[in-house]
Amino acid sequence: MSTQDPAARLRAEVKAMRLDWLVAEREARPLAPLPIPEKALLDRYAQLYTGAVSDVLREHALMDQALPHRIQPLRPEQPCTAGFAFTAKSAPNTQVTGEMTLRGAMLEAMGEGHFVVWDAGGAEDSTAWGGVMTAAAKARGVRGAAIDGGVRDTRQVMDADFPVFCRFRHPNAALGRAMLSHFQVPVRIGAVMVHPGDVVVADMDGVMVVPRALALPVLERCEEILGLEKEIFDWIEQGDSVAEISAKGGYF
């Protein structure tokens, strides 16, 4: 039997199997600093729309940064909002002990500018989010939540004017049906890997995830596109032809 300590064995396995890249991609990483203040960056993102963000990410060959279309806003006329990803993961589980303790720790870790992205592990008969969670998160400065699972207390959530996106609504709470297992770890929802600190942009069309390293260049390019689109709409309104608009750099 090996007397090597577990951490040393893990390091040896990582080296032998060349897992460094996979570990970096799938496990928590330090937050990269941003070149402008966080609040300013988020406020500017909130002036955009998700379609523009999607188009710019395509320019970076990032074609799968939208959360699945099954995740829809509770409020159909949801304005654009943005925050830094705060991730959570749960799964169906009949165990009760420990759930409230871990949820409390998770709420304490949430803070100003966060946007919760929650992988509910395919739970169908319970919800991960509700009225009390909404009130607690909003009080801590959280900007919204995208739940790949269920939400309840819909009236309370909507009355709080707190942006929530979810897969379904259901009256059942999680306790005794599902259990939180992790928070602030990378999660995969659909084809999207979401890392804590990524920029989440959401509106009535859905939810986009911008890798943190690209946060400023994507923002600046989106703002450039919005300026061009304003010109295109002006050209259409003044009666320019398709050919004339295309010649001036417009598109449809």
Coordinates of C-alpha atoms in Angstrom, one line a residue:
M1 CA 0.0 0.0 0.0
S2 CA 1.3 3.4 -0.9
T3 CA 2.3 5.7 2.0
Q4 CA 2.2 8.8 -0.3
D5 CA -0.3 11.4 1.0
P6 CA -3.5 11.8 -1.1
A7 CA -2.6 15.3 -2.3
A8 CA 0.8 14.1 -3.6
R9 CA -0.9 11.1 -5.3
L10 CA -3.4 13.5 -7.0
R11 CA -0.5 15.7 -8.3
A12 CA 1.3 12.7 -9.6
E13 CA -1.9 11.5 -11.5
V14 CA -2.5 14.9 -12.9
K15 CA 1.1 15.0 -14.2
A16 CA 1.0 11.5 -15.6
M17 CA -2.3 12.0 -17.4
R18 CA -1.6 15.6 -18.5
L19 CA -4.8 16.9 -16.8
D20 CA -3.6 20.4 -16.1
W21 CA -5.8 22.0 -18.8
L22 CA -8.8 20.0 -17.7
V23 CA -8.3 20.9 -14.1
A24 CA -8.0 24.6 -15.0
E25 CA -11.2 24.4 -17.2
R26 CA -13.4 22.4 -14.8
E27 CA -12.4 23.6 -11.3
A28 CA -12.5 26.9 -9.5
R29 CA -9.9 29.5 -10.6
P30 CA -8.8 32.9 -9.2
L31 CA -10.8 35.8 -10.6
A32 CA -8.9 37.7 -13.2
P33 CA -8.9 41.5 -12.6
L34 CA -11.0 43.7 -14.8
P35 CA -9.6 46.8 -16.6
I36 CA -12.5 49.0 -15.5
P37 CA -14.6 49.2 -12.3
E38 CA -17.0 46.2 -11.9
K39 CA -20.1 48.3 -11.4
A40 CA -19.4 50.4 -14.5
L41 CA -18.9 47.3 -16.6
L42 CA -22.1 45.8 -15.5
D43 CA -24.1 49.0 -15.9
R44 CA -22.9 49.3 -19.5
Y45 CA -23.7 45.6 -20.2
A46 CA -27.3 46.3 -18.9
Q47 CA -27.7 48.8 -21.7
L48 CA -27.2 46.1 -24.4
Y49 CA -29.3 43.2 -25.5
T50 CA -28.5 39.5 -25.6
G51 CA -28.7 39.3 -29.4
A52 CA -25.8 41.8 -29.8
V53 CA -23.8 39.9 -27.2
S54 CA -24.4 36.7 -29.1
D55 CA -23.2 38.2 -32.4
V56 CA -20.0 39.5 -30.8
L57 CA -19.2 36.2 -29.2
R58 CA -19.6 34.6 -32.6
E59 CA -16.8 36.9 -33.8
H60 CA -14.6 35.2 -31.2
A61 CA -15.8 31.7 -32.5
L62 CA -17.8 31.2 -29.3
M63 CA -21.0 29.8 -30.7
D64 CA -22.4 28.1 -27.6
Q65 CA -22.6 30.8 -24.9
A66 CA -26.4 31.0 -24.6
L67 CA -28.1 29.0 -21.9
P68 CA -30.6 26.6 -23.3
H69 CA -33.9 28.1 -24.5
R70 CA -35.7 26.1 -21.8
I71 CA -34.6 28.7 -19.3
Q72 CA -37.1 31.6 -19.8
P73 CA -37.8 34.8 -17.9
L74 CA -40.5 34.8 -15.3
R75 CA -41.4 38.3 -16.5
P76 CA -42.1 38.2 -20.3
E77 CA -41.1 41.9 -20.7
Q78 CA -37.8 41.4 -18.8
P79 CA -35.4 44.3 -19.4
C80 CA -31.7 43.6 -19.9
T81 CA -29.7 42.9 -16.7
A82 CA -26.2 41.8 -16.1
G83 CA -24.0 40.5 -13.3
F84 CA -21.1 38.3 -12.4
A85 CA -21.8 34.6 -12.3
F86 CA -22.3 33.1 -8.9
T87 CA -22.8 29.4 -9.5
A88 CA -24.7 26.7 -7.5
K89 CA -25.3 23.0 -8.1
S90 CA -27.9 20.7 -6.6
A91 CA -29.5 17.4 -7.4
P92 CA -32.5 15.2 -6.4
N93 CA -31.8 13.8 -2.9
T94 CA -34.1 12.8 -0.1
Q95 CA -31.6 13.7 2.6
V96 CA -32.5 16.7 4.7
T97 CA -29.7 17.2 7.2
G98 CA -27.2 19.8 6.0
E99 CA -29.3 21.4 3.3
M100 CA -30.2 24.5 5.3
T101 CA -26.6 24.9 6.6
L102 CA -25.1 24.9 3.2
R103 CA -27.8 27.2 1.8
G104 CA -27.1 29.7 4.5
A105 CA -23.4 29.6 3.7
M106 CA -24.1 30.1 0.1
L107 CA -26.3 33.1 0.8
E108 CA -23.6 34.6 3.0
A109 CA -21.1 34.2 0.1
M110 CA -23.4 36.1 -2.4
G111 CA -22.7 39.8 -2.8
E112 CA -23.0 43.0 -4.8
G113 CA -23.2 42.5 -8.5
H114 CA -23.6 38.7 -8.5
F115 CA -26.0 36.9 -10.9
V116 CA -26.9 33.4 -9.7
V117 CA -26.6 30.6 -12.2
W118 CA -28.0 27.3 -10.7
D119 CA -27.7 23.8 -12.1
A120 CA -30.5 21.9 -10.4
G121 CA -29.3 18.5 -11.6
G122 CA -32.5 17.7 -13.6
A123 CA -34.8 17.9 -10.6
E124 CA -38.4 17.8 -11.8
D125 CA -40.5 17.7 -8.7
S126 CA -39.0 20.5 -6.6
T127 CA -37.7 24.0 -6.9
A128 CA -34.3 25.6 -6.2
W129 CA -35.5 29.2 -5.9
G130 CA -38.4 31.0 -4.2
G131 CA -39.6 34.1 -2.5
V132 CA -37.3 34.0 0.6
M133 CA -34.2 33.3 -1.6
T134 CA -35.2 36.3 -3.8
A135 CA -35.5 38.6 -0.8
A136 CA -32.2 37.5 0.7
A137 CA -30.3 37.7 -2.6
K138 CA -31.7 41.1 -3.5
A139 CA -30.8 42.5 0.0
R140 CA -27.2 41.4 -0.7
G141 CA -27.1 43.2 -4.0
V142 CA -27.5 40.2 -6.3
R143 CA -28.8 41.3 -9.7
G144 CA -30.7 38.2 -10.9
A145 CA -30.9 34.4 -11.1
A146 CA -31.0 31.9 -13.9
I147 CA -32.2 28.5 -12.6
D148 CA -31.9 25.4 -14.7
G149 CA -34.7 24.0 -12.7
G150 CA -37.8 25.1 -10.8
V151 CA -38.9 28.3 -9.1
R152 CA -41.9 28.8 -6.8
D153 CA -43.5 31.8 -5.0
T154 CA -43.8 33.4 -8.4
R155 CA -46.0 36.3 -7.2
Q156 CA -43.4 37.1 -4.4
V157 CA -40.6 37.0 -6.9
M158 CA -42.3 39.2 -9.4
D159 CA -43.5 41.7 -6.7
A160 CA -39.8 42.0 -5.7
D161 CA -38.9 43.2 -9.2
F162 CA -36.0 40.7 -9.2
P163 CA -35.0 39.2 -12.6
V164 CA -35.4 35.4 -12.5
F165 CA -35.1 33.0 -15.4
C166 CA -36.1 29.4 -14.9
R167 CA -37.1 26.1 -16.6
F168 CA -40.4 25.7 -14.8
R169 CA -42.6 26.7 -11.9
H170 CA -43.8 24.3 -9.2
P171 CA -45.1 24.6 -5.7
N172 CA -42.7 22.0 -4.1
A173 CA -39.7 23.3 -2.1
A174 CA -36.4 21.5 -2.3
L175 CA -36.1 20.3 1.3
G176 CA -36.5 16.5 1.4
R177 CA -36.5 16.3 -2.5
A178 CA -33.2 17.9 -3.6
M179 CA -30.0 19.0 -2.0
L180 CA -27.5 21.7 -2.6
S181 CA -24.0 20.2 -3.1
H182 CA -21.7 23.0 -4.3
F183 CA -21.5 26.7 -4.9
Q184 CA -18.9 28.9 -6.7
V185 CA -17.6 26.0 -8.8
P186 CA -17.8 25.8 -12.6
V187 CA -21.1 24.4 -13.8
R188 CA -22.2 23.2 -17.2
I189 CA -25.7 24.0 -18.4
G190 CA -26.5 22.8 -21.8
A191 CA -23.4 23.4 -23.9
V192 CA -22.2 26.3 -21.7
M193 CA -19.4 26.1 -19.1
V194 CA -20.1 28.8 -16.6
H195 CA -17.2 29.9 -14.3
P196 CA -17.7 32.1 -11.2
G197 CA -17.0 35.6 -12.2
D198 CA -18.1 35.3 -15.9
V199 CA -20.4 38.1 -17.1
V200 CA -24.1 37.0 -17.4
V201 CA -26.3 39.1 -19.6
A202 CA -30.0 38.3 -19.6
D203 CA -33.2 39.8 -21.2
M204 CA -36.5 38.6 -22.6
D205 CA -34.7 36.6 -25.3
G206 CA -32.6 34.5 -22.8
V207 CA -29.3 34.3 -21.0
M208 CA -25.8 34.8 -22.4
V209 CA -22.5 34.0 -20.6
V210 CA -19.4 36.1 -21.5
P211 CA -16.1 34.6 -20.4
R212 CA -14.5 37.0 -17.9
A213 CA -11.3 37.4 -19.9
L214 CA -13.3 38.8 -22.8
A215 CA -15.6 41.0 -20.7
L216 CA -14.3 44.4 -21.9
P217 CA -13.6 43.7 -25.6
V218 CA -17.0 42.1 -26.0
L219 CA -18.7 45.1 -24.3
E220 CA -16.9 47.6 -26.4
R221 CA -17.7 45.8 -29.6
C222 CA -21.3 45.5 -28.6
E223 CA -21.5 49.2 -28.0
E224 CA -20.0 49.7 -31.5
I225 CA -22.6 47.5 -33.0
L226 CA -25.4 49.4 -31.2
G227 CA -24.1 52.6 -32.7
L228 CA -24.1 51.1 -36.2
E229 CA -27.6 49.6 -35.8
K230 CA -28.9 53.1 -34.8
E231 CA -27.6 54.3 -38.1
I232 CA -29.1 51.4 -40.0
F233 CA -32.5 52.1 -38.5
D234 CA -32.1 55.8 -39.5
W235 CA -31.3 54.9 -43.0
I236 CA -34.3 52.6 -43.3
E237 CA -36.6 55.3 -41.9
Q238 CA -35.3 57.8 -44.4
G239 CA -36.1 55.4 -47.3
D240 CA -32.6 54.2 -48.3
S241 CA -32.6 51.1 -50.5
V242 CA -31.1 47.8 -49.4
A243 CA -28.3 48.3 -51.8
E244 CA -27.6 51.8 -50.5
I245 CA -27.6 50.6 -46.9
S246 CA -25.3 47.7 -47.7
A247 CA -22.9 50.0 -49.5
K248 CA -22.7 52.2 -46.4
G249 CA -21.7 49.1 -44.3
G250 CA -25.2 48.3 -43.1
Y251 CA -26.6 44.8 -42.7
F252 CA -29.9 43.0 -42.2

